[in-house]
Coordinates of C-alpha atoms and ligand atoms in Angstrom, one line a residue:
X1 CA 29.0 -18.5 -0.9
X2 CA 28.4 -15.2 0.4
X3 CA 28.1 -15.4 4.6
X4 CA 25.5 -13.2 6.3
X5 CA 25.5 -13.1 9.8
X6 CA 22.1 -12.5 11.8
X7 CA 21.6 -11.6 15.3
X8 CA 17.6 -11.6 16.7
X9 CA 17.1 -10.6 20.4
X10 CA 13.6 -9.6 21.1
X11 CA 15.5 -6.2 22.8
X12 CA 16.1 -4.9 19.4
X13 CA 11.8 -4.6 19.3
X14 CA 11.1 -1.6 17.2
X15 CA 7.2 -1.7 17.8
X16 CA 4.2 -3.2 16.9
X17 CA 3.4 -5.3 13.4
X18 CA 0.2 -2.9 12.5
X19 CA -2.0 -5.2 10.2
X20 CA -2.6 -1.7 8.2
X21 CA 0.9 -1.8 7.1
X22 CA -0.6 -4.9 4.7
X23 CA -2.9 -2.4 3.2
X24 CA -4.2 -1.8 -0.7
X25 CA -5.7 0.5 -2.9
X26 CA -8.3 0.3 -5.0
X27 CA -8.8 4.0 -7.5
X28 CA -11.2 4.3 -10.2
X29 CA -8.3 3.9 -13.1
X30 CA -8.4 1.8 -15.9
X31 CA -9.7 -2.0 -15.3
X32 CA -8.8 -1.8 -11.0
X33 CA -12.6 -1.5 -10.4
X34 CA -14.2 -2.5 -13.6
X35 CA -13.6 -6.1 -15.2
X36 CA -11.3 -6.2 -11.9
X37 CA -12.8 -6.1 -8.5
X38 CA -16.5 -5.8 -10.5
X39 CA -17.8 -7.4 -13.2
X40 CA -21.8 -8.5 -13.4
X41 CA -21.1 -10.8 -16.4
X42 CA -18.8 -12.8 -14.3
X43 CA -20.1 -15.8 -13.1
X44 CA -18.6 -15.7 -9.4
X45 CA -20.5 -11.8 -9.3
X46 CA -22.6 -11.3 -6.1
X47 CA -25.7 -9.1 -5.8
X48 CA -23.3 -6.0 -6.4
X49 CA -21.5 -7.5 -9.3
X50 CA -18.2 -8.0 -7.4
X51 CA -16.5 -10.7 -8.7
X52 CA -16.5 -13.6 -5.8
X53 CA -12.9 -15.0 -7.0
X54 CA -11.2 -11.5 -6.2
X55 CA -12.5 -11.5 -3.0
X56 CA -10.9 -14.7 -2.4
X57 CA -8.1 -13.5 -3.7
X58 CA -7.9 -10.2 -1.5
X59 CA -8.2 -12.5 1.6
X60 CA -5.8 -14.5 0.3
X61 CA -3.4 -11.7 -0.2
X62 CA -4.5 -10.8 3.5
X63 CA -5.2 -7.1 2.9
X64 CA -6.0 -5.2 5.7
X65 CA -6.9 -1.3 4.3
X66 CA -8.4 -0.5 1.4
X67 CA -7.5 3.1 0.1
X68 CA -10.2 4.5 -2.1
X69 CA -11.5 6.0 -4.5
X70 CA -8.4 7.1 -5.5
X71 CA -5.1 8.7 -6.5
X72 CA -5.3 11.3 -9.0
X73 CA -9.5 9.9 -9.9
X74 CA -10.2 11.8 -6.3
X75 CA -9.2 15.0 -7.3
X76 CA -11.9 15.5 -10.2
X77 CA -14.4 13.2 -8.0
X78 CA -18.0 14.1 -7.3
X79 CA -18.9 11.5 -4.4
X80 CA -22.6 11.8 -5.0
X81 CA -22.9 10.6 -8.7
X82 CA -21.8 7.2 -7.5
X83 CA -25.0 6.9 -4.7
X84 CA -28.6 5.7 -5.4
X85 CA -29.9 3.9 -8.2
X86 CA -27.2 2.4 -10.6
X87 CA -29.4 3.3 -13.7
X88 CA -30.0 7.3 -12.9
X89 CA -26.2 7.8 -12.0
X90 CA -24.0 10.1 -14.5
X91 CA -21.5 9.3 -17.0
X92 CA -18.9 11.5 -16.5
X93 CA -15.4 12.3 -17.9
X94 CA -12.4 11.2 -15.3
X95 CA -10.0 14.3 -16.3
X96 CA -6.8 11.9 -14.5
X97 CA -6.9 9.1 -16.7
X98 CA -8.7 10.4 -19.4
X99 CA -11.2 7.6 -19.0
X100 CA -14.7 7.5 -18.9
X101 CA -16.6 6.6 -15.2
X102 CA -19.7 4.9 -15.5
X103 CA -20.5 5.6 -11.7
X104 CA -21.7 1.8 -11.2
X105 CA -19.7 1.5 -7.9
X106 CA -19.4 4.1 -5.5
X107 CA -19.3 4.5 -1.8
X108 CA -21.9 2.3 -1.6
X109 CA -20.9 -0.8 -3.1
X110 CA -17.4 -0.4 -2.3
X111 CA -18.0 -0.2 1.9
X112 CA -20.5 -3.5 0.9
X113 CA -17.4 -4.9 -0.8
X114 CA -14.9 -4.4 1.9
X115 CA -17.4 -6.3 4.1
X116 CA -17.1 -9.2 2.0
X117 CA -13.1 -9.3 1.1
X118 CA -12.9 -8.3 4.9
X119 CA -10.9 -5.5 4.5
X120 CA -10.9 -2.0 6.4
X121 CA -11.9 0.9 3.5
X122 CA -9.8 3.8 3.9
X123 CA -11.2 6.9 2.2
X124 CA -9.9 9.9 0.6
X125 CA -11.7 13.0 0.0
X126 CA -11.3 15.4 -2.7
X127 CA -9.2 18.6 -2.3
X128 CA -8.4 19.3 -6.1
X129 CA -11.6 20.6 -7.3
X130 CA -13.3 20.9 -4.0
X131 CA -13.2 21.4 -0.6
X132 CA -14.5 21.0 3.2
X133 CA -18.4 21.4 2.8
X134 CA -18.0 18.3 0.0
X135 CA -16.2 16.7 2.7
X136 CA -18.2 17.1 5.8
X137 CA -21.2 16.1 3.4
X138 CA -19.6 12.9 2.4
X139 CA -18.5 11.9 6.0
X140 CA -21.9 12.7 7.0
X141 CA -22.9 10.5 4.4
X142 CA -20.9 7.6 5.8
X143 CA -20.4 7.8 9.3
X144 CA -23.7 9.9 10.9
X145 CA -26.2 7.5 12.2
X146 CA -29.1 9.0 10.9
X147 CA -31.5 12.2 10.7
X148 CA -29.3 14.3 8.7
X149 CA -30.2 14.8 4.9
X150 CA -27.0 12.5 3.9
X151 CA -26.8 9.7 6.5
X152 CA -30.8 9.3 6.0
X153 CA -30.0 9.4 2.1
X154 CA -27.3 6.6 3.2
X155 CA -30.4 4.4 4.8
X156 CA -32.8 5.2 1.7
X157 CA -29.8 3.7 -0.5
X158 CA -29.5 0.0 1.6
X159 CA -27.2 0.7 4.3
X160 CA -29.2 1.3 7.5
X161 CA -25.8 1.7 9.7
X162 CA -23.1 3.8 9.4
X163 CA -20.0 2.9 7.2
X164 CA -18.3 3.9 10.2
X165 CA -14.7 5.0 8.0
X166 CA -12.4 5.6 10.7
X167 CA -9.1 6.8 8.1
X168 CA -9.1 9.5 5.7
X169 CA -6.9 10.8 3.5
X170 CA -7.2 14.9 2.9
X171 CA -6.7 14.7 -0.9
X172 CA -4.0 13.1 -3.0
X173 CA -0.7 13.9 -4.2
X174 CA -1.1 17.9 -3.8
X175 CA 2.5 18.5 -4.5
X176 CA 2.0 16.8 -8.1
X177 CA 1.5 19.9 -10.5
X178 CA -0.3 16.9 -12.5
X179 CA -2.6 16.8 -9.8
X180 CA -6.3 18.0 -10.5
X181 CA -6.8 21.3 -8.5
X182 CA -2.8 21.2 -7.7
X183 CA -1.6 23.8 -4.7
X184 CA 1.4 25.2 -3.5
X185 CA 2.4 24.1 0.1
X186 CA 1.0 26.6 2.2
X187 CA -2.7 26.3 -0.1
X188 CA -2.7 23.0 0.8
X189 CA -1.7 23.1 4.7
X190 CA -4.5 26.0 5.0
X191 CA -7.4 23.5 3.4
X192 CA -5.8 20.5 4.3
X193 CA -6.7 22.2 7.9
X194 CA -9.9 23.5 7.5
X195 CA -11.4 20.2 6.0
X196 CA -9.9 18.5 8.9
X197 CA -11.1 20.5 11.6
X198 CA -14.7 20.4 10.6
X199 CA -14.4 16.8 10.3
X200 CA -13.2 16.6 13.5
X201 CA -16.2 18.8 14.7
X202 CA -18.5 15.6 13.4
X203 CA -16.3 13.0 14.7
X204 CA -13.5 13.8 16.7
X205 CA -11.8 11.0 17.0
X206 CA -11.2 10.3 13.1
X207 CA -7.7 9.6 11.7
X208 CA -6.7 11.6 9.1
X209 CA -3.8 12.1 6.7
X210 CA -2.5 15.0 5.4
X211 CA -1.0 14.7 1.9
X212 CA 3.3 14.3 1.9
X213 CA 5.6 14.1 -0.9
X214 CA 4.5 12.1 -4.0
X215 CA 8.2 11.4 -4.2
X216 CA 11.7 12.0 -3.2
X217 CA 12.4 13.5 -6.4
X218 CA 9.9 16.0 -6.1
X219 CA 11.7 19.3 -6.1
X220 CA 9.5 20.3 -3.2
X221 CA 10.2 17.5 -1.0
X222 CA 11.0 18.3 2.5
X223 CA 9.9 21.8 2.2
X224 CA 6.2 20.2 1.3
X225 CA 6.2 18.4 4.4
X226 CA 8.0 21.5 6.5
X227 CA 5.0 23.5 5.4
X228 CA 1.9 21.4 5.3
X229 CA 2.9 20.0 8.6
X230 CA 3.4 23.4 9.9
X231 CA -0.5 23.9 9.0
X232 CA -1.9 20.8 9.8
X233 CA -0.2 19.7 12.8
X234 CA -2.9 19.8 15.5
X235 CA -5.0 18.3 13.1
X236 CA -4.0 15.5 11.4
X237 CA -2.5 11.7 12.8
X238 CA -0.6 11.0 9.8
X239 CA 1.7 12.2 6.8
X240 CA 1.4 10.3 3.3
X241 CA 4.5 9.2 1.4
X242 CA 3.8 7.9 -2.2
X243 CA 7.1 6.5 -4.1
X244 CA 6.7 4.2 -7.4
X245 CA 10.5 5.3 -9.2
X246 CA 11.5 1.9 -8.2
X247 CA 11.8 0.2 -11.5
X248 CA 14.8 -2.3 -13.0
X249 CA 16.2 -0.1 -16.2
X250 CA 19.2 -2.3 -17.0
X251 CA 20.7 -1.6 -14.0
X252 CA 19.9 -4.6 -11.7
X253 CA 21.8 -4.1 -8.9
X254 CA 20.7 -0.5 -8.3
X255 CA 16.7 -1.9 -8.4
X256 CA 17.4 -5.0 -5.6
X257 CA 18.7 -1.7 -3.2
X258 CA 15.6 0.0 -4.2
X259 CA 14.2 -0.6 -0.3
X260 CA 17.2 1.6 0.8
X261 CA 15.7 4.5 -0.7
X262 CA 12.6 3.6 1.1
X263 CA 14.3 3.8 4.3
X264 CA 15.4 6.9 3.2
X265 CA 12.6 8.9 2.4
X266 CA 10.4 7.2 5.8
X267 CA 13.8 8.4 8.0
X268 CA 13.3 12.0 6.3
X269 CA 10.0 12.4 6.4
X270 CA 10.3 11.3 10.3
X271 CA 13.0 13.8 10.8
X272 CA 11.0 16.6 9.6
X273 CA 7.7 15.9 10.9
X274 CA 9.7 15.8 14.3
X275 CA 11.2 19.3 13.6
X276 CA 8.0 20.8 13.3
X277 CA 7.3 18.8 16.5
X278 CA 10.2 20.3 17.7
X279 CA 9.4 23.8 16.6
X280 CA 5.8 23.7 17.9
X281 CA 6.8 22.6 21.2
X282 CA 4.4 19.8 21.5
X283 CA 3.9 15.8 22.5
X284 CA 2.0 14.7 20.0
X285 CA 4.1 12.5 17.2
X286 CA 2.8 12.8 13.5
X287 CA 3.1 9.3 11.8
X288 CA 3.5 7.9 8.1
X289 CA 0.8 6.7 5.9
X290 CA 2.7 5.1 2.9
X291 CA -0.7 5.0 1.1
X292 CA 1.1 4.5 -2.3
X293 CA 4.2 2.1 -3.0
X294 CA 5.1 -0.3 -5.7
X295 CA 6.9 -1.1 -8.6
X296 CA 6.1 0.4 -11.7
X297 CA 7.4 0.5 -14.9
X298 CA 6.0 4.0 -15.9
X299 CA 8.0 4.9 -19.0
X300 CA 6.1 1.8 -20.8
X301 CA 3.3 1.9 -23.4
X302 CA 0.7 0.5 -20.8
X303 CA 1.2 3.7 -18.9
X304 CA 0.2 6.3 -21.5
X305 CA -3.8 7.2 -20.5
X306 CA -5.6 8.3 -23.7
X307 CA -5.6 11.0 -25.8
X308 CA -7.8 13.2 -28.2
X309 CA -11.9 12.4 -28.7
X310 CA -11.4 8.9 -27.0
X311 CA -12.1 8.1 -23.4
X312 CA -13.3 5.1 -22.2
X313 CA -14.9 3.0 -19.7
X314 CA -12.1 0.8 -18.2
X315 CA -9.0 0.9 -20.5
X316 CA -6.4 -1.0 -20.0
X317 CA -3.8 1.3 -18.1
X318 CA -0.5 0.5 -15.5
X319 CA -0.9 -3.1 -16.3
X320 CA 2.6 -4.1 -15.6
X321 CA 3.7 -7.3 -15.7
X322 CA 5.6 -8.2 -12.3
X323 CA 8.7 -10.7 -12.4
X324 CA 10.5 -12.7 -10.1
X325 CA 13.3 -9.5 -9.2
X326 CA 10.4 -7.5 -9.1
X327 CA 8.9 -9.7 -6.2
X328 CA 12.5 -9.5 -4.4
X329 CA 12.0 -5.8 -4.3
X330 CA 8.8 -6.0 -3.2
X331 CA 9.5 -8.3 -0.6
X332 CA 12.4 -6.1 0.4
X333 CA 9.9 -2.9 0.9
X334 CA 7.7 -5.0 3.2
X335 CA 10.8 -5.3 4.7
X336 CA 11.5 -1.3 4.9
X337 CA 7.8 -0.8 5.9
X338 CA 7.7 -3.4 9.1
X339 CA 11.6 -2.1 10.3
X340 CA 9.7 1.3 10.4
X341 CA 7.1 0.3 12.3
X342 CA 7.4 2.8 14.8
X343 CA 7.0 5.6 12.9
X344 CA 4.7 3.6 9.7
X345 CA 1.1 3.2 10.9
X346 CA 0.0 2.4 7.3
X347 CA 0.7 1.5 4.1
X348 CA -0.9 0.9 0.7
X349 CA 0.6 -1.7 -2.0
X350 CA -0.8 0.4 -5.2
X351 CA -2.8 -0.8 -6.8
X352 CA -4.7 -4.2 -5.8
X353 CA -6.0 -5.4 -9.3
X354 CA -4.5 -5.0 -13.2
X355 CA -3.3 -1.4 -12.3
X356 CA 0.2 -2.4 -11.2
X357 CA -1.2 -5.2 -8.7
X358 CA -0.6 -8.4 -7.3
X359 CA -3.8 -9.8 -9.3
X360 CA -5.2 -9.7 -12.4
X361 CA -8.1 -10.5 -14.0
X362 CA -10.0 -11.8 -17.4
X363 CA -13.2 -9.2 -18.0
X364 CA -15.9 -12.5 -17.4
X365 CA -12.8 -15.0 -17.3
X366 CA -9.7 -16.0 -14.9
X367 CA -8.1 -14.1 -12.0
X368 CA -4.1 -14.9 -11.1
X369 CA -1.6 -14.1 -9.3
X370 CA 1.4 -11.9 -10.0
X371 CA 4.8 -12.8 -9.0
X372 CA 4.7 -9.6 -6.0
X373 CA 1.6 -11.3 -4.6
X374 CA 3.6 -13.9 -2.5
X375 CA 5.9 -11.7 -0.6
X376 CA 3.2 -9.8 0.2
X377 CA 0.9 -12.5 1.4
X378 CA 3.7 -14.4 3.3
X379 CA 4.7 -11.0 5.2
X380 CA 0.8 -10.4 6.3
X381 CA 0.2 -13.9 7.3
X382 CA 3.6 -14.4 9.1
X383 CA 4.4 -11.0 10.3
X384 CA 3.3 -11.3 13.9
X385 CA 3.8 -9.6 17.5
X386 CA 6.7 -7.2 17.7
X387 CA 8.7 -6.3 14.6
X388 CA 12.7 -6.4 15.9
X389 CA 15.1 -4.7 14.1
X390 CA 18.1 -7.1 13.5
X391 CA 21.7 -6.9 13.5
X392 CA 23.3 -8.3 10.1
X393 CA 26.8 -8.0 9.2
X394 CA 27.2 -8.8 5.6
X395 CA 29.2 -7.3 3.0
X396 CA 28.4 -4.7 0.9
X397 CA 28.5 -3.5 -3.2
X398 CA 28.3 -0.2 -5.1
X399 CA 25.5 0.9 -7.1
X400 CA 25.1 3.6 -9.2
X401 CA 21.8 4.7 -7.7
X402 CA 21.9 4.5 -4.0
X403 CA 25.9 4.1 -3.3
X404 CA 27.2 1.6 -1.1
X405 CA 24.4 -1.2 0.1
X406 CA 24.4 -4.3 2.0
X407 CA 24.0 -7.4 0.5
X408 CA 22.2 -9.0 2.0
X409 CA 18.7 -7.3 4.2
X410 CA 16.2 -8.8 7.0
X411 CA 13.9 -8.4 9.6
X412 CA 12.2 -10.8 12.4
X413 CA 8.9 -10.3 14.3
X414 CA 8.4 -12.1 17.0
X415 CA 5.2 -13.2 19.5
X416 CA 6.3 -13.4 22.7
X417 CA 2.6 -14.7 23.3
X418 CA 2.5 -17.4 21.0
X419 CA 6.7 -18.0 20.8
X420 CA 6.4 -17.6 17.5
X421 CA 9.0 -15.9 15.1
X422 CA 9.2 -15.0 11.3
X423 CA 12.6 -14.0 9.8
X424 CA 11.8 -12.2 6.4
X425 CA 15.6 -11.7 4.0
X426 CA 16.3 -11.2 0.4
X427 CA 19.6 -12.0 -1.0
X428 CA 20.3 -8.8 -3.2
X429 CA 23.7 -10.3 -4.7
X430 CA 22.9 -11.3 -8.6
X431 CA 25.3 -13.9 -9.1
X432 CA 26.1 -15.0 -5.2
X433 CA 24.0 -17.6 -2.9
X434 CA 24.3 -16.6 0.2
X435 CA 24.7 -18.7 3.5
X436 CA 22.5 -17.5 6.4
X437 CA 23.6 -17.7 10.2
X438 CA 21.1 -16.6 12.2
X439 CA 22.0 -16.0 16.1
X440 CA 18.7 -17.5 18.1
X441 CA 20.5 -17.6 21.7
X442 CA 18.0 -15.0 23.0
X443 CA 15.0 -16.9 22.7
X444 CA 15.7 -20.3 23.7
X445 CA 13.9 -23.4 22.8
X446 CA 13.3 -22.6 19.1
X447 CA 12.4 -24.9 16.4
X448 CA 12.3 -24.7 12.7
X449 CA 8.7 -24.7 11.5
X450 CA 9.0 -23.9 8.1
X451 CA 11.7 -22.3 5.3
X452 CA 10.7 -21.0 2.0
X453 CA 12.2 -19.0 -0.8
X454 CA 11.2 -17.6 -3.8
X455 CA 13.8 -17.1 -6.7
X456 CA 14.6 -18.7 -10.1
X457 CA 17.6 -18.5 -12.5
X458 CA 15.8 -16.6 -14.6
X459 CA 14.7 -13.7 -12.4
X460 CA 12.6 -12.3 -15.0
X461 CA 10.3 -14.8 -15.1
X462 CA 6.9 -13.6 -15.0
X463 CA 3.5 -15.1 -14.1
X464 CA 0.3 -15.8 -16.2
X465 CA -3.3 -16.3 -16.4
X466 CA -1.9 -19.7 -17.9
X467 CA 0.4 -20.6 -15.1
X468 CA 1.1 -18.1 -12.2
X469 CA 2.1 -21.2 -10.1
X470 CA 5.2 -22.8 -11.0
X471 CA 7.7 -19.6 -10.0
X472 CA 6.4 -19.6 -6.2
X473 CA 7.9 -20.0 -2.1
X474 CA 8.7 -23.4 -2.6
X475 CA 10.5 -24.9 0.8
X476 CA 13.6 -24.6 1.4
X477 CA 15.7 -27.6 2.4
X478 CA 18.6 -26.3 3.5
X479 CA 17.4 -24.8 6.5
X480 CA 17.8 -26.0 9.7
X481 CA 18.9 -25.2 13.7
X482 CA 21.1 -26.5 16.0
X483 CA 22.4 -25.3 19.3
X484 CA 20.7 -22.1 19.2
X485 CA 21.7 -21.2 15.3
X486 CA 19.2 -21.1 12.3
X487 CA 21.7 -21.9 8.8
X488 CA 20.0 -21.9 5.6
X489 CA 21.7 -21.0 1.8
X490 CA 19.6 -18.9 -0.3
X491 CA 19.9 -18.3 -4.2
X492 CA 20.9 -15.0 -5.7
X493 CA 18.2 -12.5 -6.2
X494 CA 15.7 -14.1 -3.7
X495 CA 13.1 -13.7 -1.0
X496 CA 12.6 -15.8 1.8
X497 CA 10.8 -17.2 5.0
X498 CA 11.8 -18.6 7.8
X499 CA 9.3 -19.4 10.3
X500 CA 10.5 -20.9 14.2
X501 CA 8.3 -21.4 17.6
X502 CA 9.4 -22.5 20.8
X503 CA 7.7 -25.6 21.2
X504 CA 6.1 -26.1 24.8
Ligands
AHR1 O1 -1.5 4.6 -8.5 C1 -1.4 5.3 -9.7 C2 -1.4 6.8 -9.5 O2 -0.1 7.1 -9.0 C3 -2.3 7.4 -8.5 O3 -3.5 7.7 -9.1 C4 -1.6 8.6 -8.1 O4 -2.0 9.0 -6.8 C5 -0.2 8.3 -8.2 O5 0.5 9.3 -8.9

C-alpha cells in the first residue's frame, strides 16, 4: 500500500473557488450544436428546438460559462447570418471543419439557451477574417439597450433586454497557422488592441481575453504571450491558454501526470504575463482564461473533418470516447485549475456535447454521460469557499514525458462559512492502492460526510448510451476520521471525494 501523507490548514488558502473555473464550450463543429444541444425532432425540444434533457444535463454537470460560438468556427464566422428569421438565414460553408452551417442557432437562441441550462455565455468575436467594426457591431447587438440600428434589431428579433455578455474572447487560437485569418504576434497584439479598446469605449467595464498559446508545444509559445501581452496589456483582464496533447498513447504512466504539464504551462504563462507587468511598470495583474482543456485523442479517425466536394450539416467529428483513466486525468486537471486559482479566473472543459464532451447524444434519441462527466460534476458541486493548497509527501516515479512526478496529487477547499471541506486526490500509481492520511488538526471538530471514488480494474472502461452508470463515484467505505485524522485506501488509477463539516 502506497502511504500518502496530507496536511490541510486553511493558511495554505490560495484564493477563491471562481464558479467560472467549471466553465464549457459550446462551437459550431460537428454534432456540439446540432442533434447535440439542438434538435427540433427531439421530443424534450423547447420553443427554440433545444433539447430539454441536455439542459438537465448541463445543470447537472453544473457548468457555469459557456464559451461560444467557437474555436476555429469563429474565425470564418459572420455573426449576423445567425439573427432574424430561421427560414431567410444563409447556408454557408464553415472553412474550420469543412462542414456545412445551417445558421439555425445563433446569438439569439444560444443567450435564450444559456437562460434555460443557467449557464453564463461567454462570447468570442472574430479576429481571423474580420475585425473591430464586426465587433463593436455585434456587442452593440448584444449588450446596448436600445436605439441603435443593432440593439433595436436585437428587440425586433424577441429579445427586448440586453444579453448583457460580460466576457469576451478577442478571437481564437491566433498563434495556430491552421487558424482562419492566422497572424504573427505583433498583428495580433495591434488588433487584439484596437478591437478591445473600442469595445471598451461602449462598455467599459467588459472582461476581455486576449488570445495565448494554443499549446506548449507551439514553437511560439512564450514569445506569443511576451508580445501580445506587450500590446494588449492596458486592455485586456485575461490571457487564454488552450492545451488538448494530453492523450494515453501506450504510455500510461506519462498520461495520469498529464496535470503536471498543466501546472506547467499556467506557472509560465503567469511568469511572463508578470514580466511584461514587470517591464511596464504597472499594478494591474493579467489573469488566465483556460477557455480550452481536455482530453483528446486527435490522431484518431473521428478527428479527420472532411475533404473534397462533401461538407455537411453536423458530421460526426472529435467524438472521442472517454474511459475510466481518462476521467482520472480529468479529475486531476480540475485539480491543476482550482490549485491555480489565484492566477485562473476561468476555464473551459472543450467541448460540452459529442465533440470531446462529457455528454453525448442520439440525433431524436438518448443523451448519457461520459466517464469525464463525474469529476467534473463532483468538483463544481463540492468545490466550495477557499481553494488551499496542500502539503502531500508521497513518493514519486519516472515518466518518459514529464520526468519525475508524485504519485499521488490533491487539493481541499474549504468554507470557513459553512465549515465545510472537500478534499479532491487521484491515485496516479497503476498497479498500487494507496492509503490516505490526511492531517485535519487545523480545523477542529470535523466529521466525515461523505467518501467516493471512481476507478475500476479495467481503467479503460468506457460508458454508453446503453449503460453510462455502472463505472461511477460509488462510496467509499474505507474512509473514516478519528482524533483529528481522515484515512481512507484508494484503488490504483482513481479519483476521489472526500467531503467533512464541522458539525455545530
Ligand atoms: O475544440 C476543438 C478545437 O480545438 C477548437 O475549435 C479550436 O479552438 C481548438 O484547436
Amino acid at each position: 500500500m502506497l502511504p500518502v501523507s496530507i496536511t490541510l490548514d486553511p493558511a495554505f488558502r490560495v484564493g477563491p473557488v471562481r464558479r467560472r473555473t467549471f466553465g464549457s464550450f459550446v462551437e459550431h463543429l460537428g454534432r456540439c450544436v446540432y442533434t447535440g444541444i439542438h434538435d427540433p425532432e427531439h421530443p424534450t425540444a423547447d420553443a427554440d428546438g433545444f433539447r430539454k434533457d441536455v439542459v438537465e444535463l448541463t445543470r447537472d454537470l453544473g457548468v457555469s460559462t459557456v464559451r461560444y460560438p467557437g474555436g476555429n468556427f469563429v474565425s470564418g464566422y459572420r455573426w449576423e447570418d445567425g439573427i432574424g428569421p430561421v427560414e431567410q438565414r444563409p447556408r454557408r460553408l464553415d472553412l474550420a471543419w469543412h462542414s456545412t452551417d445551417p445558421n439555425t442557432v445563433g446569438v439569439d437562441e444560444f443567450v435564450r439557451w444559456s437562460r434555460a441550462a443557467d449557464v453564463e455565455p461567454m462570447m468570442a468575436v472574430n479576429l481571423g477574417t474580420r475585425g473591430v467594426q464586426e465587433a463593436l457591431d455585434l456587442l452593440e447587438y448584444c449588450n446596448v439597450k436600445g436605439g441603435t440600428r443593432w440593439s433595436d434589431l436585437r428587440r425586433q428579433n424577441g429579445s427586448p433586454e440586453p444579453h448583457d455578455i460580460r466576457m469576451w474572447c478577442l478571437g481564437n487560437e491566433m498563434d495556430g497557422p491552421w487558424q482562419i485569418g492566422h497572424k504573427t504576434a505583433y498583428e495580433y497584439g495591434r488588433l487584439a488592441t484596437e478591437t478591445a479598446r473600442a469595445m471598451r469605449m461602449i462598455q467599459p467595464d467588459l472582461e476581455l481575453v486576449a488570445c495565448g498559446s494554443s499549446g506548449v508545444p507551439m514553437p511560439t509559445f512564450g514569445e506569443w504571450e511576451r508580445i501580445v501581452l506587450g500590446e494588449t496589456y492596458e486592455y485586456v483582464d485575461m490571457i487564454s491558454a488552450h492545451a488538448y496533447y494530453w492523450e494515453e498513447d501506450g504510455d500510461l504512466g506519462s498520461f495520469l501526470a498529464s496535470a503536471t504539464d498543466m501546472d506547467h504551462f499556467i506557472e509560465s504563462v503567469a511568469a511572463t504575463a508578470d514580466a511584461v507587468r514587470a517591464h511596464k511598470k504597472v499594478s494591474k495583474r493579467i489573469h488566465i482564461s483556460f477557455d480550452e482543456w481536455n482530453v483528446w485523442y486527435q490522431h484518431r479517425a473521428e478527428s479527420k473533418p472532411p475533404t473534397g466536394d462533401d461538407w455537411p450539416v453536423a458530421p460526426v467529428l472529435l467524438e472521442d470516447r472517454y474511459n475510466v483513466a481518462d476521467a482520472v486525468v480529468v479529475g486531476n486537471l480540475l485539480i491543476s485549475l482550482l490549485r491555480h486559482t489565484d492566477r485562473v479566473h476561468a476555464a473551459s472543459l472543450a467541448q460540452l456535447v459529442n465533440v470531446i464532451a462529457p455528454i453525448m447524444t442520439e440525433p431524436g434519441g438518448r443523451a448519457w454521460k461520459q466517464t469525464i462527466f463525474h469529476p467534473f460534476a463532483q468538483a463544481s458541486r463540492y468545490a466550495r469557499g477557499d481553494v488551499l493548497r496542500v502539503a502531500l509527501d508521497v513518493a514519486t516515479y519516472e515518466t518518459a514525458k514529464f520526468g519525475d512526478v508524485a504519485l499521488a496529487d490533491a487539493v481541499a477547499t474549504y468554507d470557513a462559512e459553512t465549515g465545510e471541506v472537500a478534499l479532491f486526490a487521484v491515485n496516479r500509481s497503476t498497479t498500487q492502492p494507496a492509503r490516505l492520511d490526511v492531517d485535519l488538526r487545523s480545523i477542529p471538530g470535523l466529521e466525515l460526510v461523505e467518501a467516493s471514488v471512481l476507478a475500476n480494474p479495467d481503467h479503460q472502461w468506457q460508458a454508453t448510451a446503453d449503460d453510462d452508470s455502472s463505472v461511477a463515484p460509488r462510496a467509499n467505505a474505507t474512509a473514516q476520521v478519528a482524533d483529528g485524522r481522515l484515512t481512507l485506501e484508494v484503488p490504483p488509477v482513481s479519483w476521489n471525494v472526500v467531503r467533512l463539516a464541522v458539525r455545530g
